[in-house]
Amino acid sequence: MAITLKERFHRQPLSIGIQCFSGSPTLVEILGVAGFDWVSLDMEHSPTTYETIEHLGRAAKAAGTYYAIIDEGTRPARGSRAIARRKLPILPAEP
């Protein structure tokens, strides 16, 4: 069974991740192989499309890292971080 990101945080309190504005699956895979625990794939501040995000997600899974997708719909109201945590999809590295 795949370990969730929340479980991973409990086992390993220090988590290192990065926000990626690139639409390059190769870069996402390199970030995972380099040891980042998670990658945030940003669609709100970059020209990344839903078609591209599929490839980026596959690259993250191939590298064994978690990924989160940020788009217009996940942007919280000003000052409301709890909303962002509820809406932000965090997907496991393993199927």
PDB file of N, CA and C in Angstrom:
ATOM      1  N   MET A   1       0.838  -1.182   0.000  1.00  0.00           N
ATOM      2  CA  MET A   1       0.000   0.000   0.000  1.00  0.00           C
ATOM      3  C   MET A   1       0.879   1.241   0.000  1.00  0.00           C
ATOM      4  N   ALA A   2       0.476   2.245  -0.750  1.00  0.00           N
ATOM      5  CA  ALA A   2       1.251   3.475  -0.869  1.00  0.00           C
ATOM      6  C   ALA A   2       1.146   4.290   0.412  1.00  0.00           C
ATOM      7  N   ILE A   3       2.237   4.899   0.778  1.00  0.00           N
ATOM      8  CA  ILE A   3       2.267   5.778   1.947  1.00  0.00           C
ATOM      9  C   ILE A   3       1.775   7.165   1.523  1.00  0.00           C
ATOM     10  N   THR A   4       0.941   7.774   2.346  1.00  0.00           N
ATOM     11  CA  THR A   4       0.434   9.111   2.007  1.00  0.00           C
ATOM     12  C   THR A   4       1.465  10.162   2.392  1.00  0.00           C
ATOM     13  N   LEU A   5       1.309  11.342   1.838  1.00  0.00           N
ATOM     14  CA  LEU A   5       2.228  12.426   2.165  1.00  0.00           C
ATOM     15  C   LEU A   5       2.122  12.794   3.641  1.00  0.00           C
ATOM     16  N   LYS A   6       0.916  12.745   4.190  1.00  0.00           N
ATOM     17  CA  LYS A   6       0.718  13.051   5.607  1.00  0.00           C
ATOM     18  C   LYS A   6       1.479  12.048   6.487  1.00  0.00           C
ATOM     19  N   GLU A   7       1.400  10.764   6.155  1.00  0.00           N
ATOM     20  CA  GLU A   7       2.143   9.744   6.903  1.00  0.00           C
ATOM     21  C   GLU A   7       3.648   9.973   6.776  1.00  0.00           C
ATOM     22  N   ARG A   8       4.070  10.354   5.597  1.00  0.00           N
ATOM     23  CA  ARG A   8       5.490  10.608   5.372  1.00  0.00           C
ATOM     24  C   ARG A   8       5.975  11.773   6.229  1.00  0.00           C
ATOM     25  N   PHE A   9       5.144  12.810   6.379  1.00  0.00           N
ATOM     26  CA  PHE A   9       5.505  13.948   7.216  1.00  0.00           C
ATOM     27  C   PHE A   9       5.658  13.526   8.676  1.00  0.00           C
ATOM     28  N   HIS A  10       4.808  12.590   9.125  1.00  0.00           N
ATOM     29  CA  HIS A  10       4.911  12.126  10.508  1.00  0.00           C
ATOM     30  C   HIS A  10       6.177  11.306  10.728  1.00  0.00           C
ATOM     31  N   ARG A  11       6.541  10.507   9.760  1.00  0.00           N
ATOM     32  CA  ARG A  11       7.749   9.669   9.876  1.00  0.00           C
ATOM     33  C   ARG A  11       9.019  10.480   9.669  1.00  0.00           C
ATOM     34  N   GLN A  12       8.973  11.428   8.795  1.00  0.00           N
ATOM     35  CA  GLN A  12      10.139  12.234   8.410  1.00  0.00           C
ATOM     36  C   GLN A  12       9.715  13.703   8.440  1.00  0.00           C
ATOM     37  N   PRO A  13       9.820  14.359   9.616  1.00  0.00           N
ATOM     38  CA  PRO A  13       9.295  15.723   9.763  1.00  0.00           C
ATOM     39  C   PRO A  13       9.888  16.746   8.782  1.00  0.00           C
ATOM     40  N   LEU A  14      11.120  16.546   8.366  1.00  0.00           N
ATOM     41  CA  LEU A  14      11.719  17.479   7.415  1.00  0.00           C
ATOM     42  C   LEU A  14      11.402  17.018   5.996  1.00  0.00           C
ATOM     43  N   SER A  15      10.683  17.827   5.280  1.00  0.00           N
ATOM     44  CA  SER A  15      10.307  17.511   3.905  1.00  0.00           C
ATOM     45  C   SER A  15      10.830  18.616   2.999  1.00  0.00           C
ATOM     46  N   ILE A  16      11.460  18.226   1.925  1.00  0.00           N
ATOM     47  CA  ILE A  16      12.014  19.215   0.994  1.00  0.00           C
ATOM     48  C   ILE A  16      11.281  19.102  -0.328  1.00  0.00           C
ATOM     49  N   GLY A  17      10.708  20.218  -0.759  1.00  0.00           N
ATOM     50  CA  GLY A  17       9.973  20.255  -2.012  1.00  0.00           C
ATOM     51  C   GLY A  17      10.294  21.512  -2.786  1.00  0.00           C
ATOM     52  N   ILE A  18       9.721  21.602  -3.952  1.00  0.00           N
ATOM     53  CA  ILE A  18       9.996  22.738  -4.818  1.00  0.00           C
ATOM     54  C   ILE A  18       8.759  23.038  -5.660  1.00  0.00           C
ATOM     55  N   GLN A  19       8.571  24.303  -5.961  1.00  0.00           N
ATOM     56  CA  GLN A  19       7.482  24.703  -6.846  1.00  0.00           C
ATOM     57  C   GLN A  19       8.045  24.797  -8.257  1.00  0.00           C
ATOM     58  N   CYS A  20       7.385  24.169  -9.193  1.00  0.00           N
ATOM     59  CA  CYS A  20       7.884  24.096 -10.564  1.00  0.00           C
ATOM     60  C   CYS A  20       6.959  24.858 -11.511  1.00  0.00           C
ATOM     61  N   PHE A  21       7.512  25.826 -12.193  1.00  0.00           N
ATOM     62  CA  PHE A  21       6.750  26.615 -13.162  1.00  0.00           C
ATOM     63  C   PHE A  21       7.012  26.143 -14.595  1.00  0.00           C
ATOM     64  N   SER A  22       7.926  25.221 -14.743  1.00  0.00           N
ATOM     65  CA  SER A  22       8.282  24.711 -16.058  1.00  0.00           C
ATOM     66  C   SER A  22       7.245  23.697 -16.528  1.00  0.00           C
ATOM     67  N   GLY A  23       7.064  23.598 -17.804  1.00  0.00           N
ATOM     68  CA  GLY A  23       6.184  22.590 -18.370  1.00  0.00           C
ATOM     69  C   GLY A  23       6.957  21.375 -18.836  1.00  0.00           C
ATOM     70  N   SER A  24       8.165  21.207 -18.309  1.00  0.00           N
ATOM     71  CA  SER A  24       9.040  20.141 -18.767  1.00  0.00           C
ATOM     72  C   SER A  24       8.948  18.893 -17.885  1.00  0.00           C
ATOM     73  N   PRO A  25       8.427  17.780 -18.421  1.00  0.00           N
ATOM     74  CA  PRO A  25       8.407  16.536 -17.658  1.00  0.00           C
ATOM     75  C   PRO A  25       9.816  16.068 -17.282  1.00  0.00           C
ATOM     76  N   THR A  26      10.773  16.341 -18.142  1.00  0.00           N
ATOM     77  CA  THR A  26      12.154  15.954 -17.860  1.00  0.00           C
ATOM     78  C   THR A  26      12.653  16.635 -16.592  1.00  0.00           C
ATOM     79  N   LEU A  27      12.364  17.918 -16.446  1.00  0.00           N
ATOM     80  CA  LEU A  27      12.782  18.651 -15.259  1.00  0.00           C
ATOM     81  C   LEU A  27      12.103  18.102 -14.007  1.00  0.00           C
ATOM     82  N   VAL A  28      10.821  17.802 -14.089  1.00  0.00           N
ATOM     83  CA  VAL A  28      10.095  17.247 -12.936  1.00  0.00           C
ATOM     84  C   VAL A  28      10.705  15.911 -12.527  1.00  0.00           C
ATOM     85  N   GLU A  29      11.017  15.083 -13.494  1.00  0.00           N
ATOM     86  CA  GLU A  29      11.626  13.788 -13.187  1.00  0.00           C
ATOM     87  C   GLU A  29      13.002  13.974 -12.555  1.00  0.00           C
ATOM     88  N   ILE A  30      13.785  14.901 -13.058  1.00  0.00           N
ATOM     89  CA  ILE A  30      15.107  15.183 -12.488  1.00  0.00           C
ATOM     90  C   ILE A  30      14.978  15.645 -11.039  1.00  0.00           C
ATOM     91  N   LEU A  31      13.983  16.489 -10.753  1.00  0.00           N
ATOM     92  CA  LEU A  31      13.768  16.963  -9.380  1.00  0.00           C
ATOM     93  C   LEU A  31      13.457  15.801  -8.444  1.00  0.00           C
ATOM     94  N   GLY A  32      12.648  14.858  -8.920  1.00  0.00           N
ATOM     95  CA  GLY A  32      12.331  13.687  -8.110  1.00  0.00           C
ATOM     96  C   GLY A  32      13.539  12.800  -7.880  1.00  0.00           C
ATOM     97  N   VAL A  33      14.296  12.554  -8.926  1.00  0.00           N
ATOM     98  CA  VAL A  33      15.492  11.718  -8.819  1.00  0.00           C
ATOM     99  C   VAL A  33      16.548  12.397  -7.944  1.00  0.00           C
ATOM    100  N   ALA A  34      16.562  13.729  -7.959  1.00  0.00           N
ATOM    101  CA  ALA A  34      17.528  14.478  -7.160  1.00  0.00           C
ATOM    102  C   ALA A  34      17.219  14.418  -5.662  1.00  0.00           C
ATOM    103  N   GLY A  35      16.027  13.922  -5.310  1.00  0.00           N
ATOM    104  CA  GLY A  35      15.734  13.720  -3.901  1.00  0.00           C
ATOM    105  C   GLY A  35      14.665  14.606  -3.294  1.00  0.00           C
ATOM    106  N   PHE A  36      14.017  15.436  -4.088  1.00  0.00           N
ATOM    107  CA  PHE A  36      12.932  16.251  -3.547  1.00  0.00           C
ATOM    108  C   PHE A  36      11.775  15.336  -3.149  1.00  0.00           C
ATOM    109  N   ASP A  37      11.177  15.608  -1.979  1.00  0.00           N
ATOM    110  CA  ASP A  37      10.070  14.792  -1.487  1.00  0.00           C
ATOM    111  C   ASP A  37       8.787  15.068  -2.254  1.00  0.00           C
ATOM    112  N   TRP A  38       8.601  16.299  -2.711  1.00  0.00           N
ATOM    113  CA  TRP A  38       7.390  16.679  -3.440  1.00  0.00           C
ATOM    114  C   TRP A  38       7.689  17.808  -4.409  1.00  0.00           C
ATOM    115  N   VAL A  39       6.845  17.910  -5.416  1.00  0.00           N
ATOM    116  CA  VAL A  39       6.939  18.973  -6.425  1.00  0.00           C
ATOM    117  C   VAL A  39       5.560  19.594  -6.564  1.00  0.00           C
ATOM    118  N   SER A  40       5.493  20.902  -6.484  1.00  0.00           N
ATOM    119  CA  SER A  40       4.247  21.630  -6.686  1.00  0.00           C
ATOM    120  C   SER A  40       4.208  22.083  -8.138  1.00  0.00           C
ATOM    121  N   LEU A  41       3.226  21.607  -8.879  1.00  0.00           N
ATOM    122  CA  LEU A  41       3.099  21.930 -10.297  1.00  0.00           C
ATOM    123  C   LEU A  41       2.125  23.095 -10.436  1.00  0.00           C
ATOM    124  N   ASP A  42       2.632  24.223 -10.876  1.00  0.00           N
ATOM    125  CA  ASP A  42       1.858  25.457 -10.871  1.00  0.00           C
ATOM    126  C   ASP A  42       1.235  25.739 -12.231  1.00  0.00           C
ATOM    127  N   MET A  43      -0.098  25.796 -12.254  1.00  0.00           N
ATOM    128  CA  MET A  43      -0.821  26.157 -13.471  1.00  0.00           C
ATOM    129  C   MET A  43      -1.347  27.587 -13.394  1.00  0.00           C
ATOM    130  N   GLU A  44      -1.300  28.165 -12.194  1.00  0.00           N
ATOM    131  CA  GLU A  44      -1.843  29.499 -12.006  1.00  0.00           C
ATOM    132  C   GLU A  44      -0.888  30.583 -12.510  1.00  0.00           C
ATOM    133  N   HIS A  45       0.411  30.386 -12.318  1.00  0.00           N
ATOM    134  CA  HIS A  45       1.387  31.409 -12.674  1.00  0.00           C
ATOM    135  C   HIS A  45       2.274  30.998 -13.845  1.00  0.00           C
ATOM    136  N   SER A  46       1.857  29.998 -14.586  1.00  0.00           N
ATOM    137  CA  SER A  46       2.642  29.533 -15.732  1.00  0.00           C
ATOM    138  C   SER A  46       1.685  29.123 -16.849  1.00  0.00           C
ATOM    139  N   PRO A  47       2.196  28.984 -18.047  1.00  0.00           N
ATOM    140  CA  PRO A  47       1.329  28.624 -19.171  1.00  0.00           C
ATOM    141  C   PRO A  47       1.045  27.124 -19.281  1.00  0.00           C
ATOM    142  N   THR A  48       1.213  26.377 -18.212  1.00  0.00           N
ATOM    143  CA  THR A  48       1.000  24.939 -18.221  1.00  0.00           C
ATOM    144  C   THR A  48      -0.485  24.613 -18.447  1.00  0.00           C
ATOM    145  N   THR A  49      -0.746  23.692 -19.356  1.00  0.00           N
ATOM    146  CA  THR A  49      -2.121  23.283 -19.676  1.00  0.00           C
ATOM    147  C   THR A  49      -2.455  21.964 -18.985  1.00  0.00           C
ATOM    148  N   TYR A  50      -3.727  21.563 -19.027  1.00  0.00           N
ATOM    149  CA  TYR A  50      -4.128  20.285 -18.435  1.00  0.00           C
ATOM    150  C   TYR A  50      -3.470  19.113 -19.156  1.00  0.00           C
ATOM    151  N   GLU A  51      -3.262  19.247 -20.442  1.00  0.00           N
ATOM    152  CA  GLU A  51      -2.575  18.194 -21.196  1.00  0.00           C
ATOM    153  C   GLU A  51      -1.140  18.035 -20.694  1.00  0.00           C
ATOM    154  N   THR A  52      -0.467  19.154 -20.492  1.00  0.00           N
ATOM    155  CA  THR A  52       0.914  19.120 -20.006  1.00  0.00           C
ATOM    156  C   THR A  52       0.980  18.594 -18.585  1.00  0.00           C
ATOM    157  N   ILE A  53       0.001  18.951 -17.750  1.00  0.00           N
ATOM    158  CA  ILE A  53       0.030  18.547 -16.340  1.00  0.00           C
ATOM    159  C   ILE A  53      -0.027  17.032 -16.207  1.00  0.00           C
ATOM    160  N   GLU A  54      -0.700  16.363 -17.150  1.00  0.00           N
ATOM    161  CA  GLU A  54      -0.725  14.900 -17.135  1.00  0.00           C
ATOM    162  C   GLU A  54       0.680  14.333 -17.290  1.00  0.00           C
ATOM    163  N   HIS A  55       1.439  14.893 -18.205  1.00  0.00           N
ATOM    164  CA  HIS A  55       2.816  14.437 -18.435  1.00  0.00           C
ATOM    165  C   HIS A  55       3.706  14.744 -17.228  1.00  0.00           C
ATOM    166  N   LEU A  56       3.488  15.903 -16.615  1.00  0.00           N
ATOM    167  CA  LEU A  56       4.274  16.272 -15.440  1.00  0.00           C
ATOM    168  C   LEU A  56       3.976  15.318 -14.281  1.00  0.00           C
ATOM    169  N   GLY A  57       2.709  14.965 -14.113  1.00  0.00           N
ATOM    170  CA  GLY A  57       2.333  14.016 -13.066  1.00  0.00           C
ATOM    171  C   GLY A  57       2.950  12.645 -13.295  1.00  0.00           C
ATOM    172  N   ARG A  58       2.948  12.199 -14.528  1.00  0.00           N
ATOM    173  CA  ARG A  58       3.578  10.902 -14.856  1.00  0.00           C
ATOM    174  C   ARG A  58       5.068  10.934 -14.559  1.00  0.00           C
ATOM    175  N   ALA A  59       5.706  12.047 -14.867  1.00  0.00           N
ATOM    176  CA  ALA A  59       7.143  12.182 -14.617  1.00  0.00           C
ATOM    177  C   ALA A  59       7.430  12.143 -13.116  1.00  0.00           C
ATOM    178  N   ALA A  60       6.582  12.796 -12.317  1.00  0.00           N
ATOM    179  CA  ALA A  60       6.764  12.780 -10.862  1.00  0.00           C
ATOM    180  C   ALA A  60       6.598  11.359 -10.324  1.00  0.00           C
ATOM    181  N   LYS A  61       5.582  10.647 -10.813  1.00  0.00           N
ATOM    182  CA  LYS A  61       5.369   9.268 -10.380  1.00  0.00           C
ATOM    183  C   LYS A  61       6.548   8.381 -10.773  1.00  0.00           C
ATOM    184  N   ALA A  62       7.055   8.582 -11.980  1.00  0.00           N
ATOM    185  CA  ALA A  62       8.190   7.782 -12.448  1.00  0.00           C
ATOM    186  C   ALA A  62       9.418   7.997 -11.564  1.00  0.00           C
ATOM    187  N   ALA A  63       9.559   9.209 -11.034  1.00  0.00           N
ATOM    188  CA  ALA A  63      10.704   9.526 -10.185  1.00  0.00           C
ATOM    189  C   ALA A  63      10.449   9.171  -8.723  1.00  0.00           C
ATOM    190  N   GLY A  64       9.205   8.769  -8.397  1.00  0.00           N
ATOM    191  CA  GLY A  64       8.888   8.368  -7.033  1.00  0.00           C
ATOM    192  C   GLY A  64       8.688   9.529  -6.077  1.00  0.00           C
ATOM    193  N   THR A  65       8.229  10.664  -6.585  1.00  0.00           N
ATOM    194  CA  THR A  65       7.986  11.817  -5.722  1.00  0.00           C
ATOM    195  C   THR A  65       6.515  12.204  -5.741  1.00  0.00           C
ATOM    196  N   TYR A  66       6.052  12.820  -4.676  1.00  0.00           N
ATOM    197  CA  TYR A  66       4.681  13.308  -4.605  1.00  0.00           C
ATOM    198  C   TYR A  66       4.562  14.584  -5.428  1.00  0.00           C
ATOM    199  N   TYR A  67       3.346  14.880  -5.874  1.00  0.00           N
ATOM    200  CA  TYR A  67       3.146  16.144  -6.568  1.00  0.00           C
ATOM    201  C   TYR A  67       1.792  16.732  -6.214  1.00  0.00           C
ATOM    202  N   ALA A  68       1.740  18.050  -6.229  1.00  0.00           N
ATOM    203  CA  ALA A  68       0.506  18.790  -5.974  1.00  0.00           C
ATOM    204  C   ALA A  68       0.271  19.699  -7.161  1.00  0.00           C
ATOM    205  N   ILE A  69      -0.987  19.861  -7.540  1.00  0.00           N
ATOM    206  CA  ILE A  69      -1.332  20.713  -8.676  1.00  0.00           C
ATOM    207  C   ILE A  69      -1.998  21.974  -8.162  1.00  0.00           C
ATOM    208  N   ILE A  70      -1.485  23.109  -8.584  1.00  0.00           N
ATOM    209  CA  ILE A  70      -2.076  24.396  -8.201  1.00  0.00           C
ATOM    210  C   ILE A  70      -2.620  25.046  -9.464  1.00  0.00           C
ATOM    211  N   ASP A  71      -3.922  25.327  -9.460  1.00  0.00           N
ATOM    212  CA  ASP A  71      -4.525  26.050 -10.582  1.00  0.00           C
ATOM    213  C   ASP A  71      -5.453  27.116 -10.021  1.00  0.00           C
ATOM    214  N   GLU A  72      -6.141  27.828 -10.871  1.00  0.00           N
ATOM    215  CA  GLU A  72      -7.027  28.920 -10.439  1.00  0.00           C
ATOM    216  C   GLU A  72      -8.044  28.455  -9.410  1.00  0.00           C
ATOM    217  N   GLY A  73      -8.556  27.248  -9.545  1.00  0.00           N
ATOM    218  CA  GLY A  73      -9.586  26.756  -8.649  1.00  0.00           C
ATOM    219  C   GLY A  73      -9.103  26.449  -7.243  1.00  0.00           C
ATOM    220  N   THR A  74      -7.796  26.281  -7.046  1.00  0.00           N
ATOM    221  CA  THR A  74      -7.287  25.959  -5.716  1.00  0.00           C
ATOM    222  C   THR A  74      -6.796  27.195  -4.976  1.00  0.00           C
ATOM    223  N   ARG A  75      -6.866  28.354  -5.605  1.00  0.00           N
ATOM    224  CA  ARG A  75      -6.382  29.567  -4.943  1.00  0.00           C
ATOM    225  C   ARG A  75      -7.344  29.954  -3.821  1.00  0.00           C
ATOM    226  N   PRO A  76      -6.844  30.052  -2.581  1.00  0.00           N
ATOM    227  CA  PRO A  76      -7.728  30.368  -1.458  1.00  0.00           C
ATOM    228  C   PRO A  76      -8.067  31.851  -1.409  1.00  0.00           C
ATOM    229  N   ALA A  77      -9.102  32.147  -0.642  1.00  0.00           N
ATOM    230  CA  ALA A  77      -9.420  33.552  -0.391  1.00  0.00           C
ATOM    231  C   ALA A  77      -8.273  34.148   0.413  1.00  0.00           C
ATOM    232  N   ARG A  78      -8.078  35.443   0.304  1.00  0.00           N
ATOM    233  CA  ARG A  78      -6.961  36.097   0.988  1.00  0.00           C
ATOM    234  C   ARG A  78      -6.982  35.773   2.484  1.00  0.00           C
ATOM    235  N   GLY A  79      -5.834  35.289   2.974  1.00  0.00           N
ATOM    236  CA  GLY A  79      -5.691  35.006   4.396  1.00  0.00           C
ATOM    237  C   GLY A  79      -6.276  33.680   4.847  1.00  0.00           C
ATOM    238  N   SER A  80      -6.699  32.839   3.943  1.00  0.00           N
ATOM    239  CA  SER A  80      -7.320  31.576   4.326  1.00  0.00           C
ATOM    240  C   SER A  80      -6.466  30.399   3.870  1.00  0.00           C
ATOM    241  N   ARG A  81      -5.525  29.989   4.693  1.00  0.00           N
ATOM    242  CA  ARG A  81      -4.635  28.888   4.335  1.00  0.00           C
ATOM    243  C   ARG A  81      -5.333  27.537   4.471  1.00  0.00           C
ATOM    244  N   ALA A  82      -6.301  27.438   5.355  1.00  0.00           N
ATOM    245  CA  ALA A  82      -7.007  26.165   5.562  1.00  0.00           C
ATOM    246  C   ALA A  82      -7.738  25.733   4.297  1.00  0.00           C
ATOM    247  N   ILE A  83      -8.287  26.678   3.562  1.00  0.00           N
ATOM    248  CA  ILE A  83      -8.983  26.357   2.318  1.00  0.00           C
ATOM    249  C   ILE A  83      -8.001  25.752   1.321  1.00  0.00           C
ATOM    250  N   ALA A  84      -6.812  26.312   1.236  1.00  0.00           N
ATOM    251  CA  ALA A  84      -5.806  25.801   0.301  1.00  0.00           C
ATOM    252  C   ALA A  84      -5.441  24.365   0.662  1.00  0.00           C
ATOM    253  N   ARG A  85      -5.308  24.058   1.942  1.00  0.00           N
ATOM    254  CA  ARG A  85      -4.952  22.703   2.342  1.00  0.00           C
ATOM    255  C   ARG A  85      -6.050  21.702   1.997  1.00  0.00           C
ATOM    256  N   ARG A  86      -7.296  22.118   2.098  1.00  0.00           N
ATOM    257  CA  ARG A  86      -8.394  21.206   1.788  1.00  0.00           C
ATOM    258  C   ARG A  86      -8.529  20.963   0.292  1.00  0.00           C
ATOM    259  N   LYS A  87      -8.361  21.991  -0.502  1.00  0.00           N
ATOM    260  CA  LYS A  87      -8.618  21.876  -1.935  1.00  0.00           C
ATOM    261  C   LYS A  87      -7.428  21.383  -2.744  1.00  0.00           C
ATOM    262  N   LEU A  88      -6.221  21.560  -2.249  1.00  0.00           N
ATOM    263  CA  LEU A  88      -5.040  21.232  -3.020  1.00  0.00           C
ATOM    264  C   LEU A  88      -4.878  19.716  -3.152  1.00  0.00           C
ATOM    265  N   PRO A  89      -4.938  19.177  -4.366  1.00  0.00           N
ATOM    266  CA  PRO A  89      -4.801  17.735  -4.514  1.00  0.00           C
ATOM    267  C   PRO A  89      -3.338  17.314  -4.372  1.00  0.00           C
ATOM    268  N   ILE A  90      -3.052  16.464  -3.415  1.00  0.00           N
ATOM    269  CA  ILE A  90      -1.703  15.933  -3.255  1.00  0.00           C
ATOM    270  C   ILE A  90      -1.773  14.470  -3.630  1.00  0.00           C
ATOM    271  N   LEU A  91      -1.083  14.112  -4.658  1.00  0.00           N
ATOM    272  CA  LEU A  91      -1.199  12.780  -5.224  1.00  0.00           C
ATOM    273  C   LEU A  91       0.027  11.948  -4.883  1.00  0.00           C
ATOM    274  N   PRO A  92      -0.171  10.687  -4.529  1.00  0.00           N
ATOM    275  CA  PRO A  92       0.955   9.837  -4.134  1.00  0.00           C
ATOM    276  C   PRO A  92       1.848   9.474  -5.302  1.00  0.00           C
ATOM    277  N   ALA A  93       3.086   9.179  -4.964  1.00  0.00           N
ATOM    278  CA  ALA A  93       4.036   8.784  -5.984  1.00  0.00           C
ATOM    279  C   ALA A  93       3.705   7.407  -6.534  1.00  0.00           C
ATOM    280  N   GLU A  94       3.191   6.535  -5.676  1.00  0.00           N
ATOM    281  CA  GLU A  94       2.857   5.185  -6.104  1.00  0.00           C
ATOM    282  C   GLU A  94       1.394   5.111  -6.511  1.00  0.00           C
ATOM    283  N   PRO A  95       1.050   4.233  -7.467  1.00  0.00           N
ATOM    284  CA  PRO A  95      -0.352   4.086  -7.876  1.00  0.00           C
ATOM    285  C   PRO A  95      -1.203   3.481  -6.777  1.00  0.00           C
TER     286      PRO A  95
END
